[in-house]
Short mmCIF file of C-alpha atoms and ligand atoms in Angstrom, two decimals:
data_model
loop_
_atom_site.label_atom_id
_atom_site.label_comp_id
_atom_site.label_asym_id
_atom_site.label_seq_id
_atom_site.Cartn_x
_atom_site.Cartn_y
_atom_site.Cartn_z
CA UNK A 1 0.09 -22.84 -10.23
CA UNK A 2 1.28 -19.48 -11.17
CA UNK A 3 -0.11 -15.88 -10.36
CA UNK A 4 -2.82 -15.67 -13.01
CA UNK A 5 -3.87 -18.99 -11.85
CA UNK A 6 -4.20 -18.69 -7.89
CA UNK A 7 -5.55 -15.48 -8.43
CA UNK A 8 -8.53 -17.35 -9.88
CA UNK A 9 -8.74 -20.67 -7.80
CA UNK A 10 -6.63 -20.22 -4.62
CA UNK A 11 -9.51 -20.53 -1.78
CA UNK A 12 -12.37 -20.45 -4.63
CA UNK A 13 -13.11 -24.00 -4.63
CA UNK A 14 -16.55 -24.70 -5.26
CA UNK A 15 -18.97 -24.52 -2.31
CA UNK A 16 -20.96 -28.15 -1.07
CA UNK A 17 -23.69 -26.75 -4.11
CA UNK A 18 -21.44 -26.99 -5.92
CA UNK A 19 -21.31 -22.72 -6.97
CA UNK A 20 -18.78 -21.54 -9.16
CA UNK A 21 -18.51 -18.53 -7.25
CA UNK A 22 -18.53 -19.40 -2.88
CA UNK A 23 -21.80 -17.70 -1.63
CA UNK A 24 -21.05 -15.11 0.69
CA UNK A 25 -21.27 -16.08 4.44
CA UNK A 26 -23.04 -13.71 6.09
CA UNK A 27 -23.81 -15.04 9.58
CA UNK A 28 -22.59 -13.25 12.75
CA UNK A 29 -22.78 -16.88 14.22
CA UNK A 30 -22.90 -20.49 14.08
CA UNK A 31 -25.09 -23.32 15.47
CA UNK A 32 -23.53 -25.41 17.79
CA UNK A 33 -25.01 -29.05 18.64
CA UNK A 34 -23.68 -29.09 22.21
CA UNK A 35 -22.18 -26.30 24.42
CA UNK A 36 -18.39 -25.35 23.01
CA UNK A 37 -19.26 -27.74 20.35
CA UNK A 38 -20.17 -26.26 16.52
CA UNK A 39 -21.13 -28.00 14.17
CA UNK A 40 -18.49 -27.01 11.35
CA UNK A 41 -15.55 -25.40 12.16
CA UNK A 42 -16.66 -22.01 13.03
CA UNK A 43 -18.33 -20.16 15.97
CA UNK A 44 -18.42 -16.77 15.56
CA UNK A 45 -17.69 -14.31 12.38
CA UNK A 46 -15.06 -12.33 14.64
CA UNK A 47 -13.43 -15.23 15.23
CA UNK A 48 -13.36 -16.74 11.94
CA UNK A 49 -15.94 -16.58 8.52
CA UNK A 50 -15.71 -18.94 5.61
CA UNK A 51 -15.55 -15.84 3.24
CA UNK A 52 -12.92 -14.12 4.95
CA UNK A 53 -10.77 -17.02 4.67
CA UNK A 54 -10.86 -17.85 1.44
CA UNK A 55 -9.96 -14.09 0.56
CA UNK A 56 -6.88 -14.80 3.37
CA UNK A 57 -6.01 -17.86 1.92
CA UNK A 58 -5.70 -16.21 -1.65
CA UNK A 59 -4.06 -13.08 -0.95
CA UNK A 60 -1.29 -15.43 1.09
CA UNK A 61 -0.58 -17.57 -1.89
CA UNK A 62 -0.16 -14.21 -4.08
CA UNK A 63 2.17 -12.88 -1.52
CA UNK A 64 3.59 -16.39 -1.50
CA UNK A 65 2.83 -16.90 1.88
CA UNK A 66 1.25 -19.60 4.60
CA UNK A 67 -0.66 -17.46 5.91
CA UNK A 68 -3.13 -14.75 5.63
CA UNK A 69 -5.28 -12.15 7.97
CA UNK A 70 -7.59 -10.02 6.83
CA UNK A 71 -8.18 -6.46 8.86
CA UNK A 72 -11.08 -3.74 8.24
CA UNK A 73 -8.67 -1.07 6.86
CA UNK A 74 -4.79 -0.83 6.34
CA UNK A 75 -4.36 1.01 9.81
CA UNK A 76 -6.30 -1.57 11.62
CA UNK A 77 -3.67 -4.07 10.31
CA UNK A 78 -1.28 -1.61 11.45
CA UNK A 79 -2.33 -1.46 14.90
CA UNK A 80 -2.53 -4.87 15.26
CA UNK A 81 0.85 -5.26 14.61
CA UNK A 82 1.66 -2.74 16.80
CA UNK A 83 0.11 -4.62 19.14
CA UNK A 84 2.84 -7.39 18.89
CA UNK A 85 5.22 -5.20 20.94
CA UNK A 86 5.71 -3.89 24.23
CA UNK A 87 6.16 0.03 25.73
CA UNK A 88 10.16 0.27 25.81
CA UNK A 89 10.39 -1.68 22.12
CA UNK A 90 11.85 0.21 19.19
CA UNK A 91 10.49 0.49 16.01
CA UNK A 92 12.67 1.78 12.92
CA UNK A 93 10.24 3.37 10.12
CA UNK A 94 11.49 4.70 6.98
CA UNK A 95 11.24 8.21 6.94
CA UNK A 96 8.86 8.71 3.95
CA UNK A 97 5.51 6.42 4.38
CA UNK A 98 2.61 7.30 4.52
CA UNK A 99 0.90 9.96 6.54
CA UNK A 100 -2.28 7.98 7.99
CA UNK A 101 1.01 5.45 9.24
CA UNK A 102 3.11 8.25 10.24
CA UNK A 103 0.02 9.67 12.07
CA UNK A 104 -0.56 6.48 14.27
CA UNK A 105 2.93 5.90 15.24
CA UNK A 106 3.87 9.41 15.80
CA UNK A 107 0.47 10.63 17.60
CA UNK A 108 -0.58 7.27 18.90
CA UNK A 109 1.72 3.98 19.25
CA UNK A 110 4.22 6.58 20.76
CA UNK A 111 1.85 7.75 23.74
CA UNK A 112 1.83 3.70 24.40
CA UNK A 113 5.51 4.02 25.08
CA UNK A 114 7.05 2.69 21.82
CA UNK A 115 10.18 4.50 20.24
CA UNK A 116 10.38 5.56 16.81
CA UNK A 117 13.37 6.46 14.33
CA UNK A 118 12.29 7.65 11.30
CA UNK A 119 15.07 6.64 8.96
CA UNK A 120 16.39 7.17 5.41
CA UNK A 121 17.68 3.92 4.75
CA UNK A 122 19.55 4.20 1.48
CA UNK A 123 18.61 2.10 -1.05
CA UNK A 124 20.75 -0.19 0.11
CA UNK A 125 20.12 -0.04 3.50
CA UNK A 126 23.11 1.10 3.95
CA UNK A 127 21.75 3.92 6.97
CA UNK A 128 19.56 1.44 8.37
CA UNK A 129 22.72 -0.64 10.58
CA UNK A 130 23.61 2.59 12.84
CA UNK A 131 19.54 3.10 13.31
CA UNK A 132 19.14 -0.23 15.49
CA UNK A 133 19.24 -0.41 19.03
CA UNK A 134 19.06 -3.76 20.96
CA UNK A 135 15.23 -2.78 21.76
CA UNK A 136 14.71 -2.45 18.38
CA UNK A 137 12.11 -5.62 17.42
CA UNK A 138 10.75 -3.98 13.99
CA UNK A 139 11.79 -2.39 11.14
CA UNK A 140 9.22 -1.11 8.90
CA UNK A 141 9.80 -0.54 5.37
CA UNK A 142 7.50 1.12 2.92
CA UNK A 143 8.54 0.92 -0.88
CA UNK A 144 8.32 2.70 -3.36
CA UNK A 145 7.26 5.05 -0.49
CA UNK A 146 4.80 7.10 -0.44
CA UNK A 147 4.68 9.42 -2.00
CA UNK A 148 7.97 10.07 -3.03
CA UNK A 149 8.87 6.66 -4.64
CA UNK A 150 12.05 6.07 -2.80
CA UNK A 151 12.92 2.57 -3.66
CA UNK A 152 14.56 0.66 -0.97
CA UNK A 153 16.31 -3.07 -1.59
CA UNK A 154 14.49 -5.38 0.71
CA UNK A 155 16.83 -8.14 1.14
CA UNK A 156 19.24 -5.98 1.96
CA UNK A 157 17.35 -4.49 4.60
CA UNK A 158 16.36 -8.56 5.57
CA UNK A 159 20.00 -9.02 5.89
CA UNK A 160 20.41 -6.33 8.54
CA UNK A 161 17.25 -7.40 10.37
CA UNK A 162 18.83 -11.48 10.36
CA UNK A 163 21.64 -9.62 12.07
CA UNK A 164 19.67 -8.79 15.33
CA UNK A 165 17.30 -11.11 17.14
CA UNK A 166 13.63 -11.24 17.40
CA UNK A 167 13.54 -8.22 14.57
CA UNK A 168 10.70 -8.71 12.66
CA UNK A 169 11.10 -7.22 9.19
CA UNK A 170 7.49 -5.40 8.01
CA UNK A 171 7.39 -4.12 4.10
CA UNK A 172 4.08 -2.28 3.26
CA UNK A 173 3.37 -3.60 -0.58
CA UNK A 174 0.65 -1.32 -1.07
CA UNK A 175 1.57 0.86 -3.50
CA UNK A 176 3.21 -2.57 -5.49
CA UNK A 177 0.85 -5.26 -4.70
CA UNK A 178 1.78 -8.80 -5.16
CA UNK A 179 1.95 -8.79 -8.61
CA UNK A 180 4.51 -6.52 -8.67
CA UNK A 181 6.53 -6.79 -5.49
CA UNK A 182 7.23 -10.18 -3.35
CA UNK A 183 8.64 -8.81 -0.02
CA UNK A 184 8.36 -12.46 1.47
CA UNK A 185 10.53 -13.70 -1.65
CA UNK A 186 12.84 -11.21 -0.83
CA UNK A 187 13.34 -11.82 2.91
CA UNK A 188 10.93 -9.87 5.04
CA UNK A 189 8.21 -11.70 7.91
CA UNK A 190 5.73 -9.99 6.71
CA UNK A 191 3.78 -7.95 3.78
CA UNK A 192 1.49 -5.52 4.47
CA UNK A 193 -0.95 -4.46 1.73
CA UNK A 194 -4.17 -1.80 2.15
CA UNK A 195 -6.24 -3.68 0.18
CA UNK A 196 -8.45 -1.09 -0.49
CA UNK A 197 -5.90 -0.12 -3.34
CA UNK A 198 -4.45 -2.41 -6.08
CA UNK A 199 -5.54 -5.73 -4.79
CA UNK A 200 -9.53 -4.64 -4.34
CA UNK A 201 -8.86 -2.11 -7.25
CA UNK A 202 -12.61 -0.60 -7.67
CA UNK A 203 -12.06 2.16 -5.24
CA UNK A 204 -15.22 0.21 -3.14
CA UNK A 205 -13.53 -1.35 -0.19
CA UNK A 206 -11.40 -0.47 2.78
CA UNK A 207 -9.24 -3.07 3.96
CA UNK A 208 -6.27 -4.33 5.07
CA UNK A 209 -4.08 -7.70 4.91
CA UNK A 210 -0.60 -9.13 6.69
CA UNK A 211 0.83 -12.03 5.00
CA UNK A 212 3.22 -13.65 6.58
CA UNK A 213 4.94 -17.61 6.45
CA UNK A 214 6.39 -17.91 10.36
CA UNK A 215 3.65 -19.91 12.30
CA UNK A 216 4.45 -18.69 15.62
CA UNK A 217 4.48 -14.84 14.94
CA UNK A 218 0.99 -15.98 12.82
CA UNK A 219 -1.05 -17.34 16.29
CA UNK A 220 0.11 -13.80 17.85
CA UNK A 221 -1.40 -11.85 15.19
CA UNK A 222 -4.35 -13.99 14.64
CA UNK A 223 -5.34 -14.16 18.39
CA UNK A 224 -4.81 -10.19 18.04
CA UNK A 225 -7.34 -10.41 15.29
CA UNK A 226 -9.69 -11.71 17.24
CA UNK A 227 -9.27 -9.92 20.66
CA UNK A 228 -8.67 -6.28 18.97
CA UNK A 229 -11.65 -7.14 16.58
CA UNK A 230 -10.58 -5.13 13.69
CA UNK A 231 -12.57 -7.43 10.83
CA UNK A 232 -13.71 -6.84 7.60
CA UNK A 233 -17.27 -7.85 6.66
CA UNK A 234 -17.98 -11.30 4.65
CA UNK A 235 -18.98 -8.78 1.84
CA UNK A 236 -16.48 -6.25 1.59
CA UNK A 237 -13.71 -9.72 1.67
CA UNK A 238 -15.95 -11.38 -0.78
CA UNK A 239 -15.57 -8.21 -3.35
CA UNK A 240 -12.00 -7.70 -2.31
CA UNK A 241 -11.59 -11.56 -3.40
CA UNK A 242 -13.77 -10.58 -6.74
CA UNK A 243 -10.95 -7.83 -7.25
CA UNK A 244 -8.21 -10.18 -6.89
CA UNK A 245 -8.76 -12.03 -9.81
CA UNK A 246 -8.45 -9.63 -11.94
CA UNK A 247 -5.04 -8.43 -10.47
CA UNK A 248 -2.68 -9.33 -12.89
CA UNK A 249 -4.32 -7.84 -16.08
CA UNK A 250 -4.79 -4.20 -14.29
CA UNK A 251 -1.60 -4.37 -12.81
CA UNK A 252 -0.28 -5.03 -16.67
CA UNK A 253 -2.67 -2.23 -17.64
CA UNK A 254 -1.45 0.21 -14.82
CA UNK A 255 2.09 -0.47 -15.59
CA UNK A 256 1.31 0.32 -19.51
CA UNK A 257 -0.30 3.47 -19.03
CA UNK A 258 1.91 4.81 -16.49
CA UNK A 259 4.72 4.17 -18.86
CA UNK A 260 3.75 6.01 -21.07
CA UNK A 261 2.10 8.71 -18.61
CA UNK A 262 5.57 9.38 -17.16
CA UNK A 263 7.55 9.92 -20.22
CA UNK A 264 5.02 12.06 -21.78
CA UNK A 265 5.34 14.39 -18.03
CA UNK A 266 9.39 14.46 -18.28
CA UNK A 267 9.58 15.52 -21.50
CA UNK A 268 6.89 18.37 -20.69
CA UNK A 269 8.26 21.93 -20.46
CA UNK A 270 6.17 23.01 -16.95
CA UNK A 271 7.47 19.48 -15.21
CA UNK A 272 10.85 19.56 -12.92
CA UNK A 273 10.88 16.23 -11.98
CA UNK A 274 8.97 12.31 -12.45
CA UNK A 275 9.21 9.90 -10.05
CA UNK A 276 8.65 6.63 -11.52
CA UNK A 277 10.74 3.72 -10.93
CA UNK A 278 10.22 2.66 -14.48
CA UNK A 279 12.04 5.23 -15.40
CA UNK A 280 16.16 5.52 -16.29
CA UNK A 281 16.03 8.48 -14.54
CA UNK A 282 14.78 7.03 -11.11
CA UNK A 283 17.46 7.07 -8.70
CA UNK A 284 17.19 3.58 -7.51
CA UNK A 285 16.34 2.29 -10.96
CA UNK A 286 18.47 -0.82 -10.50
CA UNK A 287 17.10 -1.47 -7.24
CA UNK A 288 13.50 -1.61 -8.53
CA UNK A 289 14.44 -3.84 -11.78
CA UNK A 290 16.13 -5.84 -9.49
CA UNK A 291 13.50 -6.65 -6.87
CA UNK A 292 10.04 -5.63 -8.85
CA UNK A 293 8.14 -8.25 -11.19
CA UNK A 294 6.54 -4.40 -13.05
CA UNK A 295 7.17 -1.13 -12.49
CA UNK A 296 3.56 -0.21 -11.20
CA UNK A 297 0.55 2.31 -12.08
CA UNK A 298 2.21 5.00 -9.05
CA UNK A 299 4.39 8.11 -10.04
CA UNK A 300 4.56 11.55 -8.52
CA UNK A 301 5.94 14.61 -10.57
CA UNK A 302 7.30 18.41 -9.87
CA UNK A 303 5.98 20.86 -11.25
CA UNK A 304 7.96 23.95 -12.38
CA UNK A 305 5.86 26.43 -10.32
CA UNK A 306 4.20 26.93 -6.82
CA UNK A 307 1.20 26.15 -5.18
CA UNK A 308 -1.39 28.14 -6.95
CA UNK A 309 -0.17 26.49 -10.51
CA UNK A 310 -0.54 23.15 -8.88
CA UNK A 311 -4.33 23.78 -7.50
CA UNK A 312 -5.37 25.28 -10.96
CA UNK A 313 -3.46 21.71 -12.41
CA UNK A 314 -5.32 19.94 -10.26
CA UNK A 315 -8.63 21.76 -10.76
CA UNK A 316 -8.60 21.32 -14.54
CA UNK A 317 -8.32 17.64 -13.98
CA UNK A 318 -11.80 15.77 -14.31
CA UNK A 319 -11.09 12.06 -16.18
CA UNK A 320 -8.57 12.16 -13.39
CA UNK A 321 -10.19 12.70 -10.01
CA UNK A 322 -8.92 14.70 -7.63
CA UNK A 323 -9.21 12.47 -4.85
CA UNK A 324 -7.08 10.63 -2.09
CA UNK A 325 -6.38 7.10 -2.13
CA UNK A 326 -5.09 4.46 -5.23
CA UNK A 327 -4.82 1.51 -7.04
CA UNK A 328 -8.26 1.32 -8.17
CA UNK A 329 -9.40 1.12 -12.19
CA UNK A 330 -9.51 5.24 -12.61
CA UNK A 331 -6.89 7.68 -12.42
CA UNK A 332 -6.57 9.08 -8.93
CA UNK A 333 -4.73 12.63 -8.34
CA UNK A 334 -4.34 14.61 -5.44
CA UNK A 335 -1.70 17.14 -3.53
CA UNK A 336 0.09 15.13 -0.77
CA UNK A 337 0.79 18.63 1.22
CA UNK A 338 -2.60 19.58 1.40
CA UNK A 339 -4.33 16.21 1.06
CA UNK A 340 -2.89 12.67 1.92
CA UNK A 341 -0.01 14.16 3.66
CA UNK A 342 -1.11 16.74 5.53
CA UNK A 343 -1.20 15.53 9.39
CA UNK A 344 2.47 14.79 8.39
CA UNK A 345 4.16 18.47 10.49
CA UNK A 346 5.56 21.21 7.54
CA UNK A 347 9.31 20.77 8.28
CA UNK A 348 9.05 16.95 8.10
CA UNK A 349 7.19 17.21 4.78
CA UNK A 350 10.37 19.72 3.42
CA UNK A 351 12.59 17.35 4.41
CA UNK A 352 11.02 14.75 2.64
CA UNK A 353 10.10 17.06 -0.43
CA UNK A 354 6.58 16.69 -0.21
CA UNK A 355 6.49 20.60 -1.70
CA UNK A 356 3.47 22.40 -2.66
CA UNK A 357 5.05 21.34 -6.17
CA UNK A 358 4.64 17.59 -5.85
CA UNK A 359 1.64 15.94 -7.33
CA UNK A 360 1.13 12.19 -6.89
CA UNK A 361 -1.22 10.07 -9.83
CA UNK A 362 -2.36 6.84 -9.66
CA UNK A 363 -2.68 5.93 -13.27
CA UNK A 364 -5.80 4.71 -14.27
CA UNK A 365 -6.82 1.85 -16.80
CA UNK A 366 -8.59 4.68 -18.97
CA UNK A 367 -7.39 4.95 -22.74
CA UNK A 368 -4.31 6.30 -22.69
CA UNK A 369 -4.56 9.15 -25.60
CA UNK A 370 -7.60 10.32 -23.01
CA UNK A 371 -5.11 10.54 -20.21
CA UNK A 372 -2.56 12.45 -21.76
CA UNK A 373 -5.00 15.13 -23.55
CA UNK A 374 -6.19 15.88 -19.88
CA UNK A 375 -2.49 16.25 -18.66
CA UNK A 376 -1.83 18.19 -21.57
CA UNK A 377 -4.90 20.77 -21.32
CA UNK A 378 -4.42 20.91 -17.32
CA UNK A 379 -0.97 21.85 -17.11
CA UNK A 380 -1.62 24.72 -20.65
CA UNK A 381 -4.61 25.93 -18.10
CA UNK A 382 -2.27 25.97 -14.38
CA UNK A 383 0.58 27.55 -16.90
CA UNK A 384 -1.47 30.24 -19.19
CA UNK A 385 -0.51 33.72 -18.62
CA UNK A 386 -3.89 34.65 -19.14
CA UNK A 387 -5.80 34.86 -15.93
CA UNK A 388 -7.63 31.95 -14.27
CA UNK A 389 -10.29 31.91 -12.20
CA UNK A 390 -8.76 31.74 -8.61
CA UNK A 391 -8.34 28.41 -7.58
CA UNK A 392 -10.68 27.22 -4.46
CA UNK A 393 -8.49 28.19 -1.14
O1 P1T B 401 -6.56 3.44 4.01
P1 P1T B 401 -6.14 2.14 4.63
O2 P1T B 401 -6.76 0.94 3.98
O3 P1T B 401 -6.29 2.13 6.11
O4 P1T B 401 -4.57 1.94 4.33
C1 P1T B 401 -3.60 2.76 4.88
C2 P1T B 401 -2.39 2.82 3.99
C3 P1T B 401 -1.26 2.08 4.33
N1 P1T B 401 -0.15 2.07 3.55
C4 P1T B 401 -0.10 2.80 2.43
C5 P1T B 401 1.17 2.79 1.62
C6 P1T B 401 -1.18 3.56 2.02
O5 P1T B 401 -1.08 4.27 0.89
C7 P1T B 401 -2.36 3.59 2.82
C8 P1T B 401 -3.52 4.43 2.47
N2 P1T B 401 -3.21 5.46 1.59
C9 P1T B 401 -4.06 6.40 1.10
C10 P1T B 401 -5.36 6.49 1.43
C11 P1T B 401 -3.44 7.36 0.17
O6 P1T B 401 -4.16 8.07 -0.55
O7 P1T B 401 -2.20 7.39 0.12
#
């Protein structure tokens, strides 16, 4: 079956009434007819729920995957890998992901005792070989990162992780999703997605999912699952599984508008710089037509001033809200210094270019003329010579 098509059935088989759409299966626990005995094949909704899995089992076969496992945010995901290692292992991270991810290993997974290098890998990988140390047993690879859309080729970076043992290769596809992106296609254990972005895509759910096709490294994570506990409810998986099926035509959509979105912002006067892997001017431009399926609804842009023109920008935006997170069916804007980004320390975030300059925008599915008359009237206000009201500090 192909994308469109698992999307829609993958897990969705009608339920014993027969329902078009699964009912939603919201019982802690499950009646068993003699002790360590239940009657179907579930005990308890920690352990295992009939909703949950079929949103696991349809995610995996997007991701084009055995397996799925379903987690109550991104981070919880996260930490459940993280729970896969041991203090002493070493963990390679590319340097730009982000900063909820950078928080945990940096403030937490590192008080546990595990290394970190935070790495520019080259979109080739080519920095990535001199980074590994024979305690290294991850590599984790966001891309396009976040939220500087560095585009990193993932089976080159497979390669180098086939050339040391017991490395388990991690790409976080969130800012891609399936439809766009394939890590396990391309060579990596597993793919991370926050599904509370593209693959939910109403801006209603937090959640997280690992796919992954290795059966041992699956009964690790899914006895982690159950013994760290970080679930999702049977109705947040049940609309996350309602959001899914829609994937491919928003992910069209997104891709469409951001088109569009991005060429309209580099040929604009007050814009330095787009970053938008759909674009010629992207530096890894071959990379990402090599490796992507679309170019995606994420792009992040310079503007050709400081921090107070980027606040009144941002203040003049409405159809766009100012707001973290992405992915979901409205345009989503927000300052990565002072918002998303922010637990990430100053000189690491000049390093990486995250200036007070740098505006991210996760483009919507609203018209497109709509979009670009806001963009247009926000960047005359955050550029007028005539004075503004001062933006909020
Ligand atoms: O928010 P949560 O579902 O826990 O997912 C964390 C996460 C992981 N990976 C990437 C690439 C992400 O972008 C996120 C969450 N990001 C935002 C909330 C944001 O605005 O960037």
């Amino acid at each position: 079956m192909k994308f469109e098509t698992r999307a829609l059935h993958v897990g969705q088989a009608p339920d014993a009434n027969g329902a078009v759409v699964p009912g939603i299966e919201l019982s802690t626990t499950f009646a068993q007819r003699s002790p360590g005995h239940p009657l179907g094949a579930y005990d308890y909704s920690r352990s295992g729920n009939p909703t949950r899995e079929r949103l696991e089992q349809c995610v995996a076969s997007l991701e084009g995957g055995k397996h799925g496992l379903a987690f109550a945010s991104g981070l919880a995901a996260t930490v459940t890998l993280m729970h896969t290692l041991k203090p002493g292992d070493h963990v390679v991270c590319i340097d730009d992901v982000y900063g909820g991810t950078q928080r945990y290993f940096r403030r937490v997974a590192k008080g546990m005792g595990i290394r970190f290098s935070f790495v520019d890998f080259g979109a080739h990988a080519e920095h990535l070989e001199s980074a590994m140390e024979p305690e290294t047993k991850m590599i984790w690879l966001e891309t396009p990162t976040n939220p500087t859309m560095k585009v990193v080729d993932i089976t080159q970076t497979a390669r180098i992780a086939r050339g040391h043992t017991g490395v388990v290769l991690v790409v976080d596809n969130t800012f891609m999703s399936p439809f766009c992106q394939r890590p396990l296609e391309l060579g990596a254990d597993v793919s991370f997605n926050s599904v509370s972005k593209y693959i939910n895509g109403h801006s209603d759910v937090i959640m997280g999912m690992l796919c992954l096709s290795d059966d041992t490294l699956h009964s690790k994570l899914r006895f982690l699952q159950n013994s760290l506990g970080a679930v999702p409810s049977p109705f947040d998986c049940y609309l996350a599984l309602r959001g899914a099926k829609t994937l491919a035509v928003r992910m069209r959509q997104h891709e469409t508008n951001a088109r569009q979105v991005a060429a309209y912002l580099e040929a604009h006067p007050h814009v330095r710089q787009v970053l938008y892997p759909g674009l010629e001017s992207h530096a890894q431009r071959d990379v990402a037509a090599r490796q992507n399926y679309c170019a995606g609804g994420m792009l992040s842009f310079v503007l050709d001033g400081g921090l107070l023109e980027s606040k009144r920008f941002l203040e003049h935006c409405s159809i766009m809200t100012l707001a973290e997170s992405l992915g979901g069916v409205e345009s989503l804007i927000e300052h990565p210094a002072l918002m998303t980004h922010a637990s990430v320390s100053p000189d690491v975030r000049e390093r990486l270019g995250i200036s007070d300059s740098l505006i991210r925008l996760s483009v919507g599915l609203e018209h497109i003329d709509d979009l670009l008359a806001e963009l247009a009237a926000a960047l005359d206000a955050a550029f007028s010579k005539t004075k503004c009201p001062d933006p909020v500090s």
